Amino acid sequence: MNANPVLTDIRLTAALTTQEAAARRWTELRALVEEDQRAYYQRDAPMVSDAEYDARMRELEALEAAWPGLAVADSPTQRIGGSAGTGFAPADHVERMLSLDNVFSLDELRAWASKVERELVEEDAETGFLSEVKIDGLAVALLYENGVLKRGATRGDGRTGEDVTANVRTIACIPERLGGDPSTHPALVEIRGEVFMANADFDRLNAELVAAGHAPYANPRNTAAGSLRQKDPAVTASRHLRMYAHGIGALHWAHGEHENLDRQSRAYELFAGWGIPVSPHNRVVRGVEACLDMVEYYGKHRHDIEHDLDGIVVKIDALADQQRLGVTSRAPKWAIAYKYPPEEVHTRLLSIEVGVGRTGRATPYAVMEPVLVAGSVVRQATLHNQDVVRAKGVRIGDVVVLRKAGDVIPEILGPVAALADDGFPRSDWVMPAHCPECGTALRPMKDGDVDLRCPNARSCPAQVRGRVEHIGSRGCLDIEALGAVTAAALTQPSVPDVPPLVTEAGLFDLTLEQLLPIEVVVRDAETGAPVEENDGTHRRRTPFRKRATYTKAGRAAALQDGEVLPEWVPAAQAVTLLDELERAKTKDLWRQVVALNIRHVGPVAARALADWFGSLAEIQAASVEELSAVEGVGPTIAAEVAAWFAEGWHGDIIDAWRLAGVRFATPGHPGPEAMAANLASGSSVVDGPLAGKTVVVTGSLENYTRDGAKEAIIQAGGKAAASVSKRTDYVVIGANAGSKAAKAEALGVPILDEAQFAALLQR
Ligand code: IVH
């Protein structure tokens, strides 16, 4: 499989310099595209991703442009969609059902618009466009005679489709009789539209299938297509299909032309008046820039609407202009589809590796041939655990469907069944029995757990690396120079053999002498595989030192004085790291508690513990009961804290850090007894303008980040809560606040704007 079909194919095409070679490639492509079309239109089981199909069509078009002799009448480029399919009675469309031409970039979309505008030589300032969401479903033509539904048909080859009337009649939103004023009903009208399955209905259907022990469907489009082409209309009826109208075919009025019908948008209004659903997302706009805005908007909000979409369709709104521009053999010249980068692609599964994280969990992940999906190159996807690998039914060597919805993490959906026998070697994968990083036997943490863990928490290099990286993170000691790369360099260097940090106990004792020699192998950010040099050795980096440079004069002077000039000097990174570690020793107690990597103890629980006990010694001395009595701690966290202190090697960490100068206390804190006495006497435990108050922040504030606002509330003695209730004292409202503002109003909770909030904090 090609890593990037678009690039590879265009390169291929460009290289074809003889007509004979071009014809050979053309024949090959035609066979592929025809097979793709049969799989897609007749079997509802595509073999290639939409992107690959589009790329093949584009290459065919490019070949035909270069060698016009190839553009024969029955080329797939000259035909529309699938031919009339199997099993259903043929239905001849009254007027031909066309397809759409595609563009894949904003520049191409602009170019299309300028060409159209040139041809129309519009006198008025800007062309009127109809900009629509491209629904990822399947096209139908509904034939109404005198307001009564006579036939529903699929597109087929554009002239003849399949008669699916019985199934169409089960779709609740398609009226049997047109509504509204009967005098507006044409003698005959073909309404074109897209049948689709809403994402919510698709998810529900899949949940039911899985609950009943069946395999889920791959995506809403194929499910909708399969559901509409069911032999048994009762099955179609159970699937909750929907439809939006997006076009007009034949139209015969009983009494001459309908007076107002001059625009496609006006036709939609008529349809809506008749009870035919029209997409609520359509926009009537002037000028192509507004269409580009729509492309941008839905690029970001692709998953915020009720159905899957794969592009934006731009149409000339005025029907007279549509007529003037006309059609090609397969598509109108007055409309174009902008297609988003694909979110579902096919690629080859090369291997399944196992990674070990901070908590020791062993997670299998897929390594694939790199592939462009939804705008970025993906090589890896998590497979969670061995049960998930089994459930997905993937083998190494399979071509798999890879999905990346929006910003969401890439996910393998399963193998492409139609390509199971493509001759590529396959092998079954088995979960390794030992930790890939330290060789310890993997086991579940407790009986019945699916996840396997490496029990060598103390010195498994992967776990130490994870914990050290966590210590540097923003919600912990916030050490900028201690990120993922530095954590790996400190715990898994290629030089020296023994890492400076065998456990995190030595973190605050690091010295420049220890850092300088460190060399690390550069790893690919996506696959984690070592990057090779041309000579087969691994590329290395020295993160903490750089080659010394000298001026000629400086070198000469030093040599004259008999000095030995060092070859290396510390890199800024080394100095910064040691500086930041030094400062971390006196940071807030709660940060130092988070740095211990106690399960379930993140910033919230750590603050609760630090605020009450005032020092690590007091936390350590507390019983499980005393710990769980603290507001915001509770029995689960209390048990984890106690269990953490009971582990011998954890004591070594505390001792070493304390010896290195980590403060582990809040200066001036009165201790837990005084806190309890205060609480009993009813006086406020903490002071500050928000002492004892619960505050919810919603929407975005100008001068505070989300975490910043939370921090300010806590600093002022208040509690930052996530949801509004009767017990909330204030709700602070920023821009684009959602339902929480309404809830506050309904409950009569005082509402503050940002300025009032700032004033309150100042008090
Ligand atoms: S207009 C003559 N508008 O996309 C123009 N088509 O890839 C006919 N589609 O065959 C189509 N949403 O099935 C139009 N808002 C929309 C659409 C849409 C989805 C489908 C339609 C068409 C296919 C072309």
CSV table of C-alpha atoms in Angstrom, one decimal, residues 164-502:
chain,number,residue,atom,x,y,z
A,164,VAL,CA,-36.3,1.3,-3.3
A,165,THR,CA,-39.8,2.8,-2.9
A,166,ALA,CA,-41.0,0.3,-0.2
A,167,ASN,CA,-37.9,1.1,1.9
A,168,VAL,CA,-38.2,4.9,1.3
A,169,ARG,CA,-41.7,4.8,2.6
A,170,THR,CA,-40.5,3.6,6.0
A,171,ILE,CA,-38.3,6.7,6.5
A,172,ALA,CA,-40.3,8.8,9.0
A,173,CYS,CA,-39.3,12.2,7.8
A,174,ILE,CA,-40.2,11.6,4.1
A,175,PRO,CA,-43.9,12.5,3.7
A,176,GLU,CA,-46.2,10.2,1.8
A,177,ARG,CA,-48.2,13.3,0.7
A,178,LEU,CA,-46.7,16.8,0.4
A,179,GLY,CA,-48.1,19.2,3.0
A,180,GLY,CA,-48.8,22.9,2.8
A,181,ASP,CA,-51.0,24.6,0.2
A,182,PRO,CA,-52.0,22.0,-2.5
A,183,SER,CA,-52.1,24.7,-5.1
A,184,THR,CA,-48.3,24.9,-4.8
A,185,HIS,CA,-47.9,21.2,-5.6
A,186,PRO,CA,-46.4,20.5,-9.0
A,187,ALA,CA,-48.0,17.9,-11.3
A,188,LEU,CA,-44.6,16.1,-11.1
A,189,VAL,CA,-41.5,16.8,-9.2
A,190,GLU,CA,-38.3,14.9,-8.6
A,191,ILE,CA,-36.8,15.9,-5.3
A,192,ARG,CA,-33.2,14.8,-4.8
A,193,GLY,CA,-31.6,14.4,-1.4
A,194,GLU,CA,-29.3,12.5,0.8
A,195,VAL,CA,-30.4,9.6,3.0
A,196,PHE,CA,-28.2,9.4,6.1
A,197,MET,CA,-28.1,8.0,9.6
A,198,ALA,CA,-27.6,10.5,12.4
A,199,ASN,CA,-24.6,9.9,14.5
A,200,ALA,CA,-26.7,9.5,17.7
A,201,ASP,CA,-28.8,6.8,16.0
A,202,PHE,CA,-25.7,5.1,14.7
A,203,ASP,CA,-24.1,5.0,18.1
A,204,ARG,CA,-27.3,3.6,19.6
A,205,LEU,CA,-27.6,0.9,17.0
A,206,ASN,CA,-24.0,-0.1,17.6
A,207,ALA,CA,-24.4,-0.2,21.3
A,208,GLU,CA,-27.4,-2.5,20.9
A,209,LEU,CA,-25.5,-4.7,18.5
A,210,VAL,CA,-22.5,-5.0,20.9
A,211,ALA,CA,-24.8,-5.7,23.8
A,212,ALA,CA,-26.4,-8.5,21.9
A,213,GLY,CA,-22.9,-10.0,21.1
A,214,HIS,CA,-22.7,-8.8,17.5
A,215,ALA,CA,-20.0,-6.9,15.8
A,216,PRO,CA,-20.6,-3.2,15.4
A,217,TYR,CA,-21.0,-1.4,12.1
A,218,ALA,CA,-18.0,0.5,10.7
A,219,ASN,CA,-19.6,3.9,10.0
A,220,PRO,CA,-22.9,5.7,9.5
A,221,ARG,CA,-22.6,6.0,5.7
A,222,ASN,CA,-22.2,2.3,4.9
A,223,THR,CA,-24.9,1.5,7.5
A,224,ALA,CA,-27.3,3.9,5.9
A,225,ALA,CA,-26.6,2.6,2.4
A,226,GLY,CA,-27.0,-1.0,3.6
A,227,SER,CA,-30.2,-0.1,5.5
A,228,LEU,CA,-31.8,1.5,2.4
A,229,ARG,CA,-30.9,-1.4,0.2
A,230,GLN,CA,-32.5,-4.0,2.5
A,231,LYS,CA,-34.8,-6.6,0.9
A,232,ASP,CA,-37.0,-6.4,4.0
A,233,PRO,CA,-38.5,-2.9,4.5
A,234,ALA,CA,-39.1,-3.8,8.2
A,235,VAL,CA,-35.3,-3.8,8.7
A,236,THR,CA,-35.0,-0.4,7.0
A,237,ALA,CA,-37.8,0.9,9.2
A,238,SER,CA,-35.9,-0.2,12.4
A,239,ARG,CA,-32.9,1.9,11.4
A,240,HIS,CA,-34.2,5.4,11.9
A,241,LEU,CA,-32.9,6.8,8.6
A,242,ARG,CA,-33.2,10.5,7.8
A,243,MET,CA,-33.0,12.6,4.6
A,244,TYR,CA,-32.3,16.2,3.6
A,245,ALA,CA,-33.2,17.5,0.2
A,246,HIS,CA,-30.4,19.0,-1.8
A,247,GLY,CA,-31.6,19.3,-5.4
A,248,ILE,CA,-34.4,19.4,-8.0
A,249,GLY,CA,-34.8,17.1,-10.9
A,250,ALA,CA,-37.7,17.2,-13.3
A,251,LEU,CA,-40.4,19.7,-12.4
A,252,HIS,CA,-43.7,20.1,-14.2
A,253,TRP,CA,-46.3,22.6,-12.9
A,254,ALA,CA,-49.9,21.9,-13.6
A,255,HIS,CA,-50.6,25.5,-14.5
A,256,GLY,CA,-47.5,27.0,-16.0
A,257,GLU,CA,-44.3,28.1,-14.3
A,258,HIS,CA,-44.4,28.7,-10.6
A,259,GLU,CA,-44.0,32.5,-10.3
A,260,ASN,CA,-41.3,32.8,-7.6
A,261,LEU,CA,-39.0,29.9,-8.4
A,262,ASP,CA,-35.9,31.7,-9.5
A,263,ARG,CA,-33.4,30.4,-7.0
A,264,GLN,CA,-32.4,27.0,-5.6
A,265,SER,CA,-32.7,28.5,-2.1
A,266,ARG,CA,-36.3,29.4,-3.0
A,267,ALA,CA,-37.0,25.8,-4.0
A,268,TYR,CA,-35.7,24.7,-0.6
A,269,GLU,CA,-38.3,27.1,1.0
A,270,LEU,CA,-41.0,25.5,-1.1
A,271,PHE,CA,-39.8,22.0,-0.1
A,272,ALA,CA,-39.8,23.0,3.6
A,273,GLY,CA,-43.4,24.3,3.2
A,274,TRP,CA,-44.3,20.8,1.8
A,275,GLY,CA,-42.8,19.1,4.8
A,276,ILE,CA,-39.7,17.9,3.0
A,277,PRO,CA,-36.6,18.2,5.3
A,278,VAL,CA,-33.9,20.6,4.2
A,279,SER,CA,-30.5,20.9,6.0
A,280,PRO,CA,-30.5,23.6,8.7
A,281,HIS,CA,-26.8,24.2,7.9
A,282,ASN,CA,-27.3,25.7,4.4
A,283,ARG,CA,-26.2,29.3,3.9
A,284,VAL,CA,-27.2,31.7,1.2
A,285,VAL,CA,-24.2,34.0,0.8
A,286,ARG,CA,-22.6,36.6,-1.5
A,287,GLY,CA,-19.1,36.1,-2.8
A,288,VAL,CA,-16.8,33.1,-2.5
A,289,GLU,CA,-15.1,34.3,0.6
A,290,ALA,CA,-18.2,33.5,2.6
A,291,CYS,CA,-18.1,30.0,1.2
A,292,LEU,CA,-14.4,29.7,2.4
A,293,ASP,CA,-15.6,30.8,5.8
A,294,MET,CA,-18.0,27.9,5.9
A,295,VAL,CA,-15.2,25.5,4.9
A,296,GLU,CA,-13.2,26.8,7.7
A,297,TYR,CA,-16.0,26.7,10.2
A,298,TYR,CA,-17.0,23.1,9.5
A,299,GLY,CA,-13.3,22.2,9.4
A,300,LYS,CA,-13.4,22.9,13.1
A,301,HIS,CA,-16.9,21.9,13.9
A,302,ARG,CA,-17.1,18.7,11.8
A,303,HIS,CA,-18.3,16.7,14.8
A,304,ASP,CA,-20.7,19.2,16.2
A,305,ILE,CA,-23.6,18.4,13.9
A,306,GLU,CA,-26.1,15.6,13.7
A,307,HIS,CA,-24.5,13.6,10.8
A,308,ASP,CA,-21.1,12.8,9.3
A,309,LEU,CA,-20.0,15.3,6.6
A,310,ASP,CA,-17.1,15.0,4.1
A,311,GLY,CA,-17.1,18.4,2.6
A,312,ILE,CA,-18.8,21.7,1.6
A,313,VAL,CA,-20.9,21.9,-1.6
A,314,VAL,CA,-21.0,25.3,-3.2
A,315,LYS,CA,-23.7,26.0,-5.8
A,316,ILE,CA,-24.8,29.0,-7.9
A,317,ASP,CA,-28.1,29.9,-6.4
A,318,ALA,CA,-29.8,31.6,-9.4
A,319,LEU,CA,-31.5,28.9,-11.5
A,320,ALA,CA,-31.1,31.0,-14.7
A,321,ASP,CA,-27.3,31.1,-14.1
A,322,GLN,CA,-27.3,27.4,-13.5
A,323,GLN,CA,-28.8,26.9,-16.9
A,324,ARG,CA,-26.3,29.3,-18.5
A,325,LEU,CA,-23.4,27.4,-17.1
A,326,GLY,CA,-24.7,24.0,-18.0
A,327,VAL,CA,-23.4,20.6,-17.2
A,328,THR,CA,-20.5,18.2,-18.3
A,329,SER,CA,-21.2,14.6,-19.0
A,330,ARG,CA,-21.2,13.8,-15.3
A,331,ALA,CA,-21.5,16.9,-13.2
A,332,PRO,CA,-23.0,20.4,-13.2
A,333,LYS,CA,-20.6,23.2,-13.9
A,334,TRP,CA,-22.5,25.4,-11.4
A,335,ALA,CA,-21.7,23.3,-8.4
A,336,ILE,CA,-18.5,22.0,-6.8
A,337,ALA,CA,-17.7,19.9,-3.7
A,338,TYR,CA,-14.8,20.9,-1.5
A,339,LYS,CA,-13.6,17.7,0.2
A,340,TYR,CA,-12.0,17.8,3.7
A,341,PRO,CA,-8.9,15.8,4.3
A,342,PRO,CA,-10.0,12.2,5.1
A,343,GLU,CA,-10.6,11.1,8.6
A,344,GLU,CA,-10.7,7.5,7.7
A,345,VAL,CA,-7.9,5.9,5.7
A,346,HIS,CA,-6.3,2.5,5.0
A,347,THR,CA,-2.8,1.7,5.9
A,348,ARG,CA,-0.7,-1.4,6.6
A,349,LEU,CA,-0.2,-2.6,10.2
A,350,LEU,CA,3.6,-3.3,10.4
A,351,SER,CA,3.9,-4.4,14.0
A,352,ILE,CA,2.4,-4.2,17.5
A,353,GLU,CA,4.8,-3.0,20.2
A,354,VAL,CA,4.3,-2.7,23.9
A,355,GLY,CA,4.9,0.5,25.9
A,356,VAL,CA,5.2,0.8,29.6
A,357,GLY,CA,4.0,4.0,31.3
A,358,ARG,CA,4.5,5.7,34.7
A,359,THR,CA,2.2,3.4,36.5
A,360,GLY,CA,3.7,0.3,34.9
A,361,ARG,CA,0.8,-0.5,32.7
A,362,ALA,CA,1.9,-2.3,29.6
A,363,THR,CA,0.0,-0.9,26.6
A,364,PRO,CA,0.1,-2.5,23.1
A,365,TYR,CA,0.3,0.0,20.3
A,366,ALA,CA,0.1,-0.3,16.6
A,367,VAL,CA,3.0,0.7,14.3
A,368,MET,CA,1.7,1.4,10.8
A,369,GLU,CA,3.0,2.6,7.5
A,370,PRO,CA,2.8,6.4,7.9
A,371,VAL,CA,-0.4,7.8,6.4
A,372,LEU,CA,-2.0,11.2,6.2
A,373,VAL,CA,-5.3,11.3,8.1
A,374,ALA,CA,-7.3,14.4,8.9
A,375,GLY,CA,-4.4,16.7,8.1
A,376,SER,CA,-1.5,15.0,10.0
A,377,VAL,CA,0.8,12.0,9.4
A,378,VAL,CA,0.0,9.1,11.7
A,379,ARG,CA,2.3,6.1,12.4
A,380,GLN,CA,1.0,4.9,15.8
A,381,ALA,CA,-2.2,4.2,17.5
A,382,THR,CA,-2.8,2.8,20.9
A,383,LEU,CA,-4.5,-0.6,21.1
A,384,HIS,CA,-5.1,-0.4,24.9
A,385,ASN,CA,-4.7,-4.0,25.9
A,386,GLN,CA,-4.6,-7.6,24.6
A,387,ASP,CA,-8.4,-7.9,24.8
A,388,VAL,CA,-8.9,-4.9,22.5
A,389,VAL,CA,-6.4,-6.3,20.0
A,390,ARG,CA,-8.4,-9.6,20.0
A,391,ALA,CA,-11.7,-7.8,19.7
A,392,LYS,CA,-10.5,-5.7,16.7
A,393,GLY,CA,-9.4,-8.9,15.0
A,394,VAL,CA,-6.2,-7.4,13.6
A,395,ARG,CA,-3.1,-9.3,12.6
A,396,ILE,CA,0.3,-7.9,11.8
A,397,GLY,CA,0.4,-7.4,8.1
A,398,ASP,CA,-3.3,-6.5,7.7
A,399,VAL,CA,-4.5,-3.4,5.9
A,400,VAL,CA,-6.4,-1.6,8.6
A,401,VAL,CA,-9.0,1.2,8.7
A,402,LEU,CA,-7.5,4.0,10.7
A,403,ARG,CA,-9.7,6.8,11.9
A,404,LYS,CA,-8.9,10.2,13.4
A,405,ALA,CA,-11.9,12.2,14.2
A,406,GLY,CA,-11.1,15.9,14.6
A,407,ASP,CA,-8.5,16.4,17.3
A,408,VAL,CA,-9.2,13.0,18.7
A,409,ILE,CA,-6.5,10.4,19.1
A,410,PRO,CA,-6.0,8.0,16.1
A,411,GLU,CA,-7.9,4.7,16.4
A,412,ILE,CA,-7.7,1.5,14.4
A,413,LEU,CA,-11.2,0.3,13.6
A,414,GLY,CA,-10.3,-3.1,12.2
A,415,PRO,CA,-8.9,-4.9,9.2
A,416,VAL,CA,-10.2,-4.3,5.7
A,417,ALA,CA,-11.8,-7.7,5.2
A,418,ALA,CA,-11.8,-7.4,1.4
A,419,LEU,CA,-8.0,-7.2,1.4
A,420,ALA,CA,-7.4,-10.1,3.8
A,421,ASP,CA,-5.9,-12.3,1.1
A,422,ASP,CA,-3.7,-9.7,-0.7
A,423,GLY,CA,-0.6,-11.9,-0.5
A,424,PHE,CA,1.2,-9.9,2.2
A,425,PRO,CA,2.5,-12.1,5.0
A,426,ARG,CA,0.3,-12.1,8.1
A,427,SER,CA,1.1,-13.1,11.7
A,428,ASP,CA,-0.9,-13.3,14.9
A,429,TRP,CA,0.2,-11.1,17.7
A,430,VAL,CA,0.6,-12.3,21.3
A,431,MET,CA,0.9,-10.2,24.3
A,432,PRO,CA,4.5,-10.5,25.7
A,433,ALA,CA,4.9,-12.1,29.1
A,434,HIS,CA,7.7,-9.8,30.1
A,435,CYS,CA,8.2,-6.1,30.4
A,436,PRO,CA,9.9,-4.9,27.2
A,437,GLU,CA,11.9,-2.4,29.2
A,438,CYS,CA,13.2,-4.3,32.2
A,439,GLY,CA,12.3,-8.0,31.6
A,440,THR,CA,10.2,-8.4,34.7
A,441,ALA,CA,7.2,-10.8,34.3
A,442,LEU,CA,4.1,-8.9,33.6
A,443,ARG,CA,1.0,-9.5,35.7
A,444,PRO,CA,-2.4,-8.0,36.5
A,445,MET,CA,-2.4,-5.7,39.5
A,446,LYS,CA,-5.3,-7.7,40.9
A,447,ASP,CA,-7.3,-10.7,39.9
A,448,GLY,CA,-9.7,-10.0,37.1
A,449,ASP,CA,-7.8,-6.9,35.7
A,450,VAL,CA,-7.4,-7.0,31.9
A,451,ASP,CA,-4.5,-4.6,32.0
A,452,LEU,CA,-1.1,-6.2,32.6
A,453,ARG,CA,1.5,-4.3,34.6
A,454,CYS,CA,5.2,-4.4,35.2
A,455,PRO,CA,5.5,-4.9,39.0
A,456,ASN,CA,9.1,-3.5,39.1
A,457,ALA,CA,7.8,-0.1,40.0
A,458,ARG,CA,11.1,0.9,41.8
A,459,SER,CA,13.6,0.6,39.0
A,460,CYS,CA,11.9,-0.3,35.7
A,461,PRO,CA,13.5,2.5,33.6
A,462,ALA,CA,10.2,3.2,31.8
A,463,GLN,CA,8.4,3.8,35.0
A,464,VAL,CA,11.2,5.9,36.5
A,465,ARG,CA,11.2,7.9,33.3
A,466,GLY,CA,7.4,8.4,33.5
A,467,ARG,CA,7.6,9.5,37.1
A,468,VAL,CA,10.5,11.9,36.5
A,469,GLU,CA,8.6,13.5,33.6
A,470,HIS,CA,5.6,13.8,35.8
A,471,ILE,CA,7.6,15.6,38.5
A,472,GLY,CA,8.6,18.2,35.9
A,473,SER,CA,5.0,18.8,34.7
A,474,ARG,CA,3.0,22.0,35.1
A,475,GLY,CA,0.7,20.6,37.8
A,476,CYS,CA,3.6,19.2,39.8
A,477,LEU,CA,7.0,20.9,40.4
A,478,ASP,CA,6.7,22.8,37.1
A,479,ILE,CA,10.3,22.4,36.0
A,480,GLU,CA,10.4,23.6,32.4
A,481,ALA,CA,13.8,22.0,31.7
A,482,LEU,CA,12.5,18.6,32.8
A,483,GLY,CA,10.3,17.4,30.0
A,484,ALA,CA,10.0,14.1,28.2
A,485,VAL,CA,13.3,14.3,26.5
A,486,THR,CA,15.3,15.3,29.6
A,487,ALA,CA,13.5,12.6,31.7
A,488,ALA,CA,14.5,10.0,29.1
A,489,ALA,CA,18.1,11.3,29.1
A,490,LEU,CA,18.4,11.1,32.9
A,491,THR,CA,16.9,7.6,33.2
A,492,GLN,CA,17.8,5.8,29.9
A,493,PRO,CA,20.9,7.3,28.4
A,494,SER,CA,23.0,5.4,26.0
A,495,VAL,CA,26.1,6.8,27.8
A,496,PRO,CA,26.8,6.2,30.7
A,497,ASP,CA,25.8,2.6,31.2
A,498,VAL,CA,24.3,3.3,34.6
A,499,PRO,CA,21.8,6.2,34.4
A,500,PRO,CA,22.2,9.1,36.8
A,501,LEU,CA,18.7,8.4,38.0
A,502,VAL,CA,18.1,4.7,38.8
